[in-house]
Amino acid sequence: AAGVIQSPRHLIKEKRETATLKCYPIPRHDTVYWYQQGPGQDPQFLISFYEKMQSDKGSIPDRFSAQQFSDYHSELNMSSLELGDSALYFCASSLFGAGGPYMYQETQYFGPGTRLLVL
Amino acid sequence: EDQVTQSPEALRLQEGESSSLNCSYTVSGLRGLFWYRQDPGKGPEFLFTLYSAGEEKEKERLKATLTKKESFLHITAPKPEDSATYLCAVADTGRRALTFGSGTRLQVQP
């Protein structure tokens, strides 16, 4: 079965540079989530999009922005990179309502991640 | 604020030695509790979704259960290939984002 695709898989940047991470959700999924996982830490939610509109916002720095395009792929843009931005960045996708009744959250499926190293 | 606490932080088992991992949670209204497996440097791999207290799900050597305050992941007769970090996550009312626990690092020795 098709999975979430992320590119690039590895990225090395200098401080103050910019980076763009891409996410291609599972076909027919309408929601994309971005998570950041620092070394030895659990994934932290950054931002999500449903039907191309921002649906939820977590601990995303103002230096970061994201959007979801008409083909449902999403891009996370990171500017003025700092050493502390070095982490694994995961994208997850889901199909709204797939969990059944509205009160149930549908399952999120994660991509392989982009490892960002800021030097 | 949502809180998810997993215990133990690390667990070392001998092959065939069954055990349980714990996930305690605090939410306003549970919209789902999720178990994932994560290998080093890879994305979380979905295992189970639980919605209601009393619910149980099983897959091969793994069984997940849910109460109103915690969830357990039971591992029966584990094999070395079960070695990984097991993450628990919850979705709360009004949010579709997941809040993760810090995980349990499981090592199964042959």
Short mmCIF file of C-alpha atoms in Angstrom, two decimals:
data_model
loop_
_atom_site.label_atom_id
_atom_site.label_comp_id
_atom_site.label_asym_id
_atom_site.label_seq_id
_atom_site.Cartn_x
_atom_site.Cartn_y
_atom_site.Cartn_z
CA ALA A 1 0.00 0.00 0.00
CA ALA A 2 1.12 3.53 -0.71
CA GLY A 3 2.66 5.38 2.20
CA VAL A 4 3.48 8.96 3.07
CA ILE A 5 6.43 10.27 1.06
CA GLN A 6 8.81 12.89 2.37
CA SER A 7 11.64 14.66 0.62
CA PRO A 8 14.44 15.19 1.00
CA ARG A 9 15.32 12.42 3.43
CA HIS A 10 18.44 14.19 4.63
CA LEU A 11 19.30 17.87 4.59
CA ILE A 12 22.34 19.77 5.81
CA LYS A 13 22.13 23.55 6.15
CA GLU A 14 24.16 26.35 7.65
CA LYS A 15 22.84 28.68 10.36
CA ARG A 16 20.58 31.44 9.03
CA GLU A 17 19.87 29.53 5.80
CA THR A 18 16.42 28.43 4.67
CA ALA A 19 15.05 24.95 4.07
CA THR A 20 11.94 23.52 2.44
CA LEU A 21 10.61 20.10 3.38
CA LYS A 22 8.01 18.36 1.26
CA CYS A 23 5.33 15.85 2.16
CA TYR A 24 3.12 13.79 -0.15
CA PRO A 25 0.22 12.20 1.78
CA ILE A 26 -1.29 8.80 1.22
CA PRO A 27 -3.61 9.01 -1.83
CA ARG A 28 -7.10 10.28 -0.92
CA HIS A 29 -5.97 11.53 2.48
CA ASP A 30 -7.10 15.11 3.04
CA THR A 31 -5.20 16.07 6.19
CA VAL A 32 -1.50 16.60 6.72
CA TYR A 33 0.32 17.05 10.03
CA TRP A 34 3.90 18.12 10.71
CA TYR A 35 5.84 16.95 13.78
CA GLN A 36 9.35 17.69 15.02
CA GLN A 37 11.36 15.09 16.92
CA GLY A 38 14.57 16.17 18.60
CA PRO A 39 17.25 13.67 19.62
CA GLY A 40 15.91 11.33 22.28
CA GLN A 41 12.59 13.17 22.43
CA ASP A 42 9.02 12.38 21.48
CA PRO A 43 7.40 13.93 18.39
CA GLN A 44 6.07 17.46 18.96
CA PHE A 45 3.19 18.74 16.87
CA LEU A 46 3.92 21.78 14.71
CA ILE A 47 0.99 22.43 12.39
CA SER A 48 -1.73 20.69 10.39
CA PHE A 49 -3.84 21.32 7.31
CA TYR A 50 -7.23 20.00 6.28
CA GLU A 51 -8.48 20.56 2.75
CA LYS A 52 -5.72 23.13 2.17
CA MET A 53 -6.65 25.22 5.20
CA GLN A 54 -4.66 25.41 8.41
CA SER A 55 -6.60 23.34 10.93
CA ASP A 56 -4.45 23.33 14.05
CA LYS A 57 -1.28 24.97 15.27
CA GLY A 58 1.20 23.71 17.81
CA SER A 59 4.64 24.82 18.86
CA ILE A 60 5.74 26.04 15.45
CA PRO A 61 8.26 28.90 15.53
CA ASP A 62 7.36 32.11 13.71
CA ARG A 63 10.37 31.44 11.45
CA PHE A 64 8.53 28.43 10.05
CA SER A 65 5.56 28.46 7.71
CA ALA A 66 3.68 25.75 5.90
CA GLN A 67 0.93 25.23 3.39
CA GLN A 68 -1.04 22.52 1.68
CA PHE A 69 -1.48 22.63 -2.07
CA SER A 70 -4.35 21.69 -4.37
CA ASP A 71 -2.92 18.19 -4.87
CA TYR A 72 -2.83 17.85 -1.04
CA HIS A 73 0.92 17.77 -0.77
CA SER A 74 2.39 20.04 1.87
CA GLU A 75 5.57 22.03 2.30
CA LEU A 76 7.22 23.21 5.49
CA ASN A 77 9.34 26.30 4.97
CA MET A 78 11.98 27.05 7.56
CA SER A 79 13.93 30.30 7.57
CA SER A 80 16.78 31.73 9.65
CA LEU A 81 17.73 28.23 10.70
CA GLU A 82 19.22 27.77 14.14
CA LEU A 83 21.33 24.96 15.56
CA GLY A 84 18.34 23.91 17.69
CA ASP A 85 16.29 23.22 14.58
CA SER A 86 18.36 20.10 13.97
CA ALA A 87 15.86 17.28 14.30
CA LEU A 88 13.79 14.70 12.50
CA TYR A 89 10.74 16.22 10.85
CA PHE A 90 7.83 13.91 10.26
CA CYS A 91 4.79 14.38 8.15
CA ALA A 92 1.67 12.35 8.83
CA SER A 93 -1.55 12.09 6.88
CA SER A 94 -5.08 10.99 7.62
CA LEU A 95 -8.53 10.87 6.08
CA PHE A 96 -10.98 13.01 8.02
CA GLY A 97 -13.86 10.96 9.39
CA ALA A 98 -12.16 7.61 8.82
CA GLY A 99 -12.32 6.95 12.56
CA GLY A 100 -16.07 6.63 12.40
CA PRO A 101 -18.26 8.94 14.53
CA TYR A 102 -17.18 12.59 14.53
CA MET A 103 -15.85 12.38 18.07
CA TYR A 104 -13.30 9.77 17.06
CA GLN A 105 -9.89 10.90 15.76
CA GLU A 106 -8.84 8.98 12.70
CA THR A 107 -5.46 7.28 12.57
CA GLN A 108 -2.47 9.29 11.42
CA TYR A 109 0.10 7.51 9.26
CA PHE A 110 3.64 8.79 9.41
CA GLY A 111 6.24 9.21 6.71
CA PRO A 112 9.90 8.18 7.01
CA GLY A 113 10.95 11.67 8.05
CA THR A 114 13.48 14.27 6.95
CA ARG A 115 16.63 14.49 9.02
CA LEU A 116 17.72 18.14 9.18
CA LEU A 117 21.18 19.03 10.40
CA VAL A 118 21.98 22.70 10.94
CA LEU A 119 25.69 23.50 11.20
CA GLU B 1 -3.20 20.48 29.02
CA ASP B 2 -2.90 16.95 27.71
CA GLN B 3 -0.42 14.73 29.49
CA VAL B 4 0.85 11.31 28.45
CA THR B 5 3.23 9.37 30.68
CA GLN B 6 4.77 6.09 29.64
CA SER B 7 6.50 3.56 31.86
CA PRO B 8 8.96 2.09 32.10
CA GLU B 9 11.33 4.32 30.11
CA ALA B 10 13.35 1.27 29.12
CA LEU B 11 12.72 -2.44 29.34
CA ARG B 12 15.03 -5.33 28.66
CA LEU B 13 13.47 -8.76 28.18
CA GLN B 14 14.70 -12.18 27.31
CA GLU B 15 13.19 -13.74 24.22
CA GLY B 16 9.90 -15.35 25.24
CA GLU B 17 9.56 -13.29 28.44
CA SER B 18 6.15 -11.59 28.33
CA SER B 19 5.58 -8.13 29.80
CA SER B 20 3.41 -5.00 29.64
CA LEU B 21 4.06 -1.36 28.83
CA ASN B 22 1.97 1.33 30.48
CA CYS B 23 0.59 4.59 29.14
CA SER B 24 -1.21 6.92 31.56
CA TYR B 25 -3.05 9.89 30.10
CA THR B 26 -4.91 13.03 31.11
CA VAL B 27 -7.20 14.66 28.58
CA SER B 28 -10.38 16.71 28.58
CA GLY B 29 -12.14 14.25 26.32
CA LEU B 30 -10.46 11.27 24.69
CA ARG B 31 -10.94 11.13 20.95
CA GLY B 32 -8.52 8.25 20.51
CA LEU B 33 -5.44 6.61 21.96
CA PHE B 34 -2.81 5.39 19.53
CA TRP B 35 0.14 3.03 19.82
CA TYR B 36 3.07 3.32 17.45
CA ARG B 37 6.34 1.48 17.08
CA GLN B 38 9.43 3.48 16.14
CA ASP B 39 12.78 2.12 15.04
CA PRO B 40 15.83 4.43 15.33
CA GLY B 41 15.83 7.17 12.70
CA LYS B 42 12.53 6.03 11.19
CA GLY B 43 8.97 7.24 11.26
CA PRO B 44 6.44 5.93 13.80
CA GLU B 45 4.69 2.82 12.50
CA PHE B 46 1.02 2.52 13.41
CA LEU B 47 0.01 -0.39 15.64
CA PHE B 48 -3.38 0.21 17.26
CA THR B 49 -6.16 2.73 17.75
CA LEU B 50 -8.39 2.53 20.85
CA TYR B 51 -11.44 4.72 21.41
CA SER B 52 -13.42 3.45 24.40
CA ALA B 53 -12.65 2.10 27.86
CA GLY B 54 -12.75 -1.67 27.78
CA GLU B 55 -11.68 -1.87 24.17
CA GLU B 56 -8.96 -4.35 23.21
CA LYS B 57 -7.02 -4.84 19.98
CA GLU B 58 -4.62 -7.65 19.08
CA LYS B 59 -1.98 -8.15 16.44
CA GLU B 60 0.44 -11.05 16.46
CA ARG B 61 2.32 -10.91 19.80
CA LEU B 62 0.86 -7.52 20.78
CA LYS B 63 -2.36 -6.69 22.58
CA ALA B 64 -3.51 -3.20 23.52
CA THR B 65 -6.11 -2.44 26.17
CA LEU B 66 -7.72 0.80 27.33
CA THR B 67 -9.23 2.05 30.58
CA LYS B 68 -10.46 5.54 31.45
CA LYS B 69 -7.01 6.58 32.68
CA GLU B 70 -4.47 4.31 31.05
CA SER B 71 -3.62 1.90 28.31
CA PHE B 72 -1.45 -1.18 28.35
CA LEU B 73 0.51 -2.77 25.54
CA HIS B 74 1.00 -6.43 26.36
CA ILE B 75 3.81 -8.27 24.58
CA THR B 76 3.53 -12.03 24.65
CA ALA B 77 6.61 -14.19 24.03
CA PRO B 78 8.59 -11.35 22.42
CA LYS B 79 11.23 -11.91 19.79
CA PRO B 80 14.40 -9.85 19.15
CA GLU B 81 12.68 -8.21 16.17
CA ASP B 82 10.19 -6.65 18.60
CA SER B 83 13.00 -4.44 19.90
CA ALA B 84 12.01 -0.80 19.27
CA THR B 85 10.61 2.26 20.99
CA TYR B 86 6.87 2.03 21.59
CA LEU B 87 5.07 5.36 21.58
CA CYS B 88 1.64 6.11 23.01
CA ALA B 89 -0.28 9.16 21.80
CA VAL B 90 -3.68 10.72 22.50
CA ALA B 91 -6.06 12.98 20.63
CA ASP B 92 -8.12 15.35 22.80
CA THR B 93 -11.46 17.04 22.21
CA GLY B 94 -11.21 19.90 19.76
CA ARG B 95 -7.79 18.90 18.44
CA ARG B 96 -6.76 16.49 15.71
CA ALA B 97 -3.08 16.72 16.62
CA LEU B 98 -1.54 13.98 18.71
CA THR B 99 0.22 14.41 22.05
CA PHE B 100 2.89 11.78 22.48
CA GLY B 101 4.42 10.17 25.53
CA SER B 102 8.17 9.87 25.79
CA GLY B 103 8.07 6.21 24.81
CA THR B 104 9.32 2.91 26.16
CA ARG B 105 12.54 1.57 24.67
CA LEU B 106 12.18 -2.18 24.49
CA GLN B 107 15.14 -4.48 23.98
CA VAL B 108 14.53 -8.20 23.53
CA GLN B 109 17.61 -10.34 23.88
CA PRO B 110 17.92 -13.77 22.22
#
